[in-house]
């Protein structure tokens, strides 16, 4: 698997260090909430970030999961996100933090933010591990951002290409001949 990677963009050590820092930032922002917080994580790309991040959050919290798929099969171009398992999520009057892997065009986050807003949370904020520059329209923003990266298709640490490479402990670039 490692031989499929052309370049490491963010090392395992750097990821963990920054995710721990984000945990402190988020814990600080929700410190005054006696009822804790509700995390709504976006599957599947956020799984590793979610698992690492919540272990740096020492307060009471719930985790709900929603599925948004925008890159079916062997494509690196989004076909427009779809939300598929929203019904079980209960965020009314809760302090909600959306957790997603990457903010690119912003269409995933705007979809999830719009759905959650309709359910009447007390507050709604967003944390993303990665952000690509300049494509999201204004208004689609994340309150907590791990890293700004170049506009390149990356894999690892939860992010996939055709379902694979999520288990790489770092974020990297695939060798170009592997893309279809
Ligand atoms: P947006 O809706 O903001 O354009 O894209 C967000 C979603 O697209 C992310 O949650 C992620 O699943 C996927 N995505 C965007 N850029 C990349 C990338 O560089 N690599 C991978 N693997 N997925 C990406
Ligand atoms: Mg995603």
mmCIF file of C-alpha atoms and ligand atoms in Angstrom:
data_model
loop_
_atom_site.group_PDB
_atom_site.id
_atom_site.type_symbol
_atom_site.label_atom_id
_atom_site.label_comp_id
_atom_site.label_asym_id
_atom_site.label_seq_id
_atom_site.Cartn_x
_atom_site.Cartn_y
_atom_site.Cartn_z
ATOM 1 C CA UNK A 1 0.000 0.000 0.000
ATOM 2 C CA UNK A 2 2.757 2.452 0.933
ATOM 3 C CA UNK A 3 4.273 1.944 -2.504
ATOM 4 C CA UNK A 4 1.106 3.500 -4.024
ATOM 5 C CA UNK A 5 1.835 6.810 -2.301
ATOM 6 C CA UNK A 6 3.829 9.410 -4.215
ATOM 7 C CA UNK A 7 4.315 11.838 -1.337
ATOM 8 C CA UNK A 8 3.407 12.125 2.330
ATOM 9 C CA UNK A 9 1.557 15.422 2.891
ATOM 10 C CA UNK A 10 0.998 15.189 6.658
ATOM 11 C CA UNK A 11 2.887 12.678 8.776
ATOM 12 C CA UNK A 12 1.314 10.485 11.449
ATOM 13 C CA UNK A 13 3.109 12.396 14.190
ATOM 14 C CA UNK A 14 2.029 15.810 12.887
ATOM 15 C CA UNK A 15 -1.578 14.623 12.554
ATOM 16 C CA UNK A 16 -1.782 13.366 16.119
ATOM 17 C CA UNK A 17 -0.148 16.463 17.526
ATOM 18 C CA UNK A 18 -2.578 18.766 15.713
ATOM 19 C CA UNK A 19 -5.637 16.644 16.531
ATOM 20 C CA UNK A 20 -4.679 16.841 20.200
ATOM 21 C CA UNK A 21 -4.401 20.631 19.871
ATOM 22 C CA UNK A 22 -7.822 20.743 18.206
ATOM 23 C CA UNK A 23 -9.175 18.710 21.107
ATOM 24 C CA UNK A 24 -7.943 21.384 23.494
ATOM 25 C CA UNK A 25 -9.443 24.180 21.352
ATOM 26 C CA UNK A 26 -12.801 22.403 21.160
ATOM 27 C CA UNK A 27 -12.829 21.447 24.843
ATOM 28 C CA UNK A 28 -12.163 25.088 25.679
ATOM 29 C CA UNK A 29 -14.998 26.291 23.411
ATOM 30 C CA UNK A 30 -17.506 23.941 25.080
ATOM 31 C CA UNK A 31 -16.125 24.241 28.598
ATOM 32 C CA UNK A 32 -19.140 26.146 29.938
ATOM 33 C CA UNK A 33 -21.658 23.523 28.767
ATOM 34 C CA UNK A 34 -22.779 21.387 31.682
ATOM 35 C CA UNK A 35 -24.747 19.185 29.272
ATOM 36 C CA UNK A 36 -21.678 18.510 27.159
ATOM 37 C CA UNK A 37 -21.954 18.342 23.403
ATOM 38 C CA UNK A 38 -23.272 16.247 20.533
ATOM 39 C CA UNK A 39 -20.898 15.351 17.738
ATOM 40 C CA UNK A 40 -22.366 14.554 14.345
ATOM 41 C CA UNK A 41 -19.630 12.918 12.305
ATOM 42 C CA UNK A 42 -19.773 12.497 8.552
ATOM 43 C CA UNK A 43 -19.044 8.969 7.378
ATOM 44 C CA UNK A 44 -16.941 7.476 6.112
ATOM 45 C CA UNK A 45 -14.010 9.854 5.726
ATOM 46 C CA UNK A 46 -14.153 11.230 9.279
ATOM 47 C CA UNK A 47 -13.803 7.878 11.074
ATOM 48 C CA UNK A 48 -10.148 8.121 12.057
ATOM 49 C CA UNK A 49 -10.252 11.837 12.827
ATOM 50 C CA UNK A 50 -13.379 11.269 14.949
ATOM 51 C CA UNK A 51 -11.830 8.377 16.874
ATOM 52 C CA UNK A 52 -8.658 10.305 17.635
ATOM 53 C CA UNK A 53 -10.364 13.636 18.341
ATOM 54 C CA UNK A 54 -12.957 12.423 20.853
ATOM 55 C CA UNK A 55 -10.259 10.815 22.962
ATOM 56 C CA UNK A 56 -8.879 14.317 23.472
ATOM 57 C CA UNK A 57 -12.292 15.643 24.567
ATOM 58 C CA UNK A 58 -12.691 15.030 28.277
ATOM 59 C CA UNK A 59 -16.302 16.282 28.608
ATOM 60 C CA UNK A 60 -19.633 14.487 28.333
ATOM 61 C CA UNK A 61 -20.505 13.952 24.708
ATOM 62 C CA UNK A 62 -22.663 11.952 22.354
ATOM 63 C CA UNK A 63 -21.674 10.792 18.890
ATOM 64 C CA UNK A 64 -24.142 10.486 16.023
ATOM 65 C CA UNK A 65 -23.154 9.414 12.545
ATOM 66 C CA UNK A 66 -24.482 10.515 9.171
ATOM 67 C CA UNK A 67 -23.455 9.232 5.794
ATOM 68 C CA UNK A 68 -22.706 11.544 2.929
ATOM 69 C CA UNK A 69 -21.332 10.103 -0.243
ATOM 70 C CA UNK A 70 -20.086 12.280 -3.043
ATOM 71 C CA UNK A 71 -17.295 10.322 -4.706
ATOM 72 C CA UNK A 72 -18.778 7.027 -5.880
ATOM 73 C CA UNK A 73 -16.281 4.441 -7.066
ATOM 74 C CA UNK A 74 -13.196 5.418 -8.993
ATOM 75 C CA UNK A 75 -13.673 9.106 -9.290
ATOM 76 C CA UNK A 76 -11.863 12.053 -7.791
ATOM 77 C CA UNK A 77 -14.601 14.469 -8.809
ATOM 78 C CA UNK A 78 -17.652 15.019 -6.634
ATOM 79 C CA UNK A 79 -21.035 14.253 -8.206
ATOM 80 C CA UNK A 80 -22.975 16.156 -5.527
ATOM 81 C CA UNK A 81 -23.416 14.875 -1.997
ATOM 82 C CA UNK A 82 -26.282 12.728 -0.725
ATOM 83 C CA UNK A 83 -27.251 12.312 2.922
ATOM 84 C CA UNK A 84 -28.405 8.773 3.627
ATOM 85 C CA UNK A 85 -28.909 7.869 7.296
ATOM 86 C CA UNK A 86 -30.086 11.032 8.944
ATOM 87 C CA UNK A 87 -33.262 9.765 10.622
ATOM 88 C CA UNK A 88 -31.654 8.524 13.842
ATOM 89 C CA UNK A 89 -29.945 11.820 14.603
ATOM 90 C CA UNK A 90 -31.430 13.850 17.438
ATOM 91 C CA UNK A 91 -29.921 17.294 17.917
ATOM 92 C CA UNK A 92 -32.850 19.387 19.154
ATOM 93 C CA UNK A 93 -31.670 21.880 21.789
ATOM 94 C CA UNK A 94 -28.205 20.363 21.782
ATOM 95 C CA UNK A 95 -24.828 21.965 21.289
ATOM 96 C CA UNK A 96 -23.709 20.289 18.100
ATOM 97 C CA UNK A 97 -20.314 19.937 16.494
ATOM 98 C CA UNK A 98 -20.173 18.548 12.966
ATOM 99 C CA UNK A 99 -16.964 16.593 12.391
ATOM 100 C CA UNK A 100 -15.832 15.993 8.825
ATOM 101 C CA UNK A 101 -12.627 14.991 7.124
ATOM 102 C CA UNK A 102 -12.198 17.791 4.588
ATOM 103 C CA UNK A 103 -13.773 21.017 3.443
ATOM 104 C CA UNK A 104 -13.418 21.293 -0.313
ATOM 105 C CA UNK A 105 -16.284 22.836 -2.316
ATOM 106 C CA UNK A 106 -18.375 23.027 0.848
ATOM 107 C CA UNK A 107 -21.360 21.205 -0.611
ATOM 108 C CA UNK A 108 -21.131 18.380 1.954
ATOM 109 C CA UNK A 109 -21.009 20.736 4.895
ATOM 110 C CA UNK A 110 -23.747 22.995 3.580
ATOM 111 C CA UNK A 111 -26.014 19.956 3.198
ATOM 112 C CA UNK A 112 -25.303 18.657 6.714
ATOM 113 C CA UNK A 113 -25.493 22.151 8.244
ATOM 114 C CA UNK A 114 -28.862 22.780 6.561
ATOM 115 C CA UNK A 115 -30.336 19.447 7.732
ATOM 116 C CA UNK A 116 -29.141 19.936 11.297
ATOM 117 C CA UNK A 117 -30.306 23.553 11.442
ATOM 118 C CA UNK A 118 -33.815 22.362 10.560
ATOM 119 C CA UNK A 119 -33.750 20.060 13.600
ATOM 120 C CA UNK A 120 -33.264 22.990 15.978
ATOM 121 C CA UNK A 121 -29.916 22.583 17.722
ATOM 122 C CA UNK A 122 -29.021 25.099 20.441
ATOM 123 C CA UNK A 123 -25.734 25.809 18.696
ATOM 124 C CA UNK A 124 -24.017 24.441 15.613
ATOM 125 C CA UNK A 125 -20.304 24.488 14.891
ATOM 126 C CA UNK A 126 -18.041 22.557 12.566
ATOM 127 C CA UNK A 127 -14.611 20.935 12.809
ATOM 128 C CA UNK A 128 -12.709 19.649 9.790
ATOM 129 C CA UNK A 129 -9.318 18.009 9.690
ATOM 130 C CA UNK A 130 -8.374 19.424 6.281
ATOM 131 C CA UNK A 131 -9.392 22.434 4.222
ATOM 132 C CA UNK A 132 -8.637 23.109 0.591
ATOM 133 C CA UNK A 133 -8.348 26.748 -0.405
ATOM 134 C CA UNK A 134 -10.868 29.015 -1.929
ATOM 135 C CA UNK A 135 -13.541 26.761 -3.427
ATOM 136 C CA UNK A 136 -16.257 26.941 -0.783
ATOM 137 C CA UNK A 137 -18.690 29.848 -1.208
ATOM 138 C CA UNK A 138 -18.719 32.327 1.625
ATOM 139 C CA UNK A 139 -20.937 31.233 4.459
ATOM 140 C CA UNK A 140 -19.698 27.659 4.360
ATOM 141 C CA UNK A 141 -17.081 27.761 7.045
ATOM 142 C CA UNK A 142 -15.547 25.561 9.673
ATOM 143 C CA UNK A 143 -14.985 26.836 13.209
ATOM 144 C CA UNK A 144 -12.087 24.448 13.798
ATOM 145 C CA UNK A 145 -9.611 23.524 11.046
ATOM 146 C CA UNK A 146 -6.692 21.132 11.383
ATOM 147 C CA UNK A 147 -4.638 21.892 8.279
ATOM 148 C CA UNK A 148 -4.916 23.930 5.102
ATOM 149 C CA UNK A 149 -3.714 21.895 2.148
ATOM 150 C CA UNK A 150 -3.185 22.426 -1.575
ATOM 151 C CA UNK A 151 -5.921 21.582 -4.066
ATOM 152 C CA UNK A 152 -4.803 17.986 -4.617
ATOM 153 C CA UNK A 153 -6.673 14.714 -4.079
ATOM 154 C CA UNK A 154 -5.333 13.137 -0.887
ATOM 155 C CA UNK A 155 -5.851 9.764 0.811
ATOM 156 C CA UNK A 156 -5.162 8.237 4.216
ATOM 157 C CA UNK A 157 -6.201 8.853 7.822
ATOM 158 C CA UNK A 158 -9.800 8.019 6.869
ATOM 159 C CA UNK A 159 -9.802 9.452 3.353
ATOM 160 C CA UNK A 160 -10.229 6.949 0.546
ATOM 161 C CA UNK A 161 -9.800 6.405 -3.127
ATOM 162 C CA UNK A 162 -12.324 3.833 -4.404
ATOM 163 C CA UNK A 163 -12.818 2.661 -0.822
ATOM 164 C CA UNK A 164 -9.142 2.053 -0.135
ATOM 165 C CA UNK A 165 -6.258 3.717 1.737
ATOM 166 C CA UNK A 166 -8.381 4.841 4.728
ATOM 167 C CA UNK A 167 -6.069 2.851 6.991
ATOM 168 C CA UNK A 168 -2.899 4.743 6.082
ATOM 169 C CA UNK A 169 -1.792 6.477 9.289
ATOM 170 C CA UNK A 170 -0.715 9.591 7.341
ATOM 171 C CA UNK A 171 -2.235 11.831 4.642
ATOM 172 C CA UNK A 172 -0.602 11.405 1.260
ATOM 173 C CA UNK A 173 -0.841 11.778 -2.484
ATOM 174 C CA UNK A 174 -1.479 8.732 -4.639
ATOM 175 C CA UNK A 175 0.805 8.012 -7.548
ATOM 176 C CA UNK A 176 -0.951 9.503 -10.553
ATOM 177 C CA UNK A 177 -1.078 6.281 -12.612
ATOM 178 C CA UNK A 178 -3.436 4.795 -9.976
ATOM 179 C CA UNK A 179 -6.223 7.250 -10.769
ATOM 180 C CA UNK A 180 -8.670 6.305 -13.459
HETATM 181 P P1 LIG B 1 -16.998 19.081 -0.567
HETATM 182 O O1 LIG B 1 -18.433 18.639 -0.449
HETATM 183 O O2 LIG B 1 -16.573 20.135 0.451
HETATM 184 O O3 LIG B 1 -16.582 19.415 -1.955
HETATM 185 O O4 LIG B 1 -16.117 17.809 -0.296
HETATM 186 C C1 LIG B 1 -16.100 17.232 0.898
HETATM 187 C C2 LIG B 1 -16.046 15.717 0.783
HETATM 188 O O5 LIG B 1 -15.458 15.273 -0.429
HETATM 189 C C3 LIG B 1 -15.177 15.236 1.893
HETATM 190 O O6 LIG B 1 -15.942 14.948 3.032
HETATM 191 C C4 LIG B 1 -14.493 14.035 1.287
HETATM 192 O O7 LIG B 1 -15.258 12.893 1.565
HETATM 193 C C5 LIG B 1 -14.468 14.303 -0.196
HETATM 194 N N1 LIG B 1 -13.158 14.860 -0.609
HETATM 195 C C6 LIG B 1 -12.872 16.134 -0.946
HETATM 196 N N2 LIG B 1 -11.560 16.269 -1.249
HETATM 197 C C7 LIG B 1 -11.030 15.034 -1.097
HETATM 198 C C8 LIG B 1 -9.693 14.520 -1.255
HETATM 199 O O8 LIG B 1 -8.713 15.207 -1.561
HETATM 200 N N3 LIG B 1 -9.525 13.193 -1.010
HETATM 201 C C9 LIG B 1 -10.553 12.372 -0.637
HETATM 202 N N4 LIG B 1 -10.259 11.094 -0.435
HETATM 203 N N5 LIG B 1 -11.814 12.828 -0.476
HETATM 204 C C10 LIG B 1 -12.046 14.144 -0.704
HETATM 205 MG MG1 LIG B 2 -16.643 13.092 3.433
#
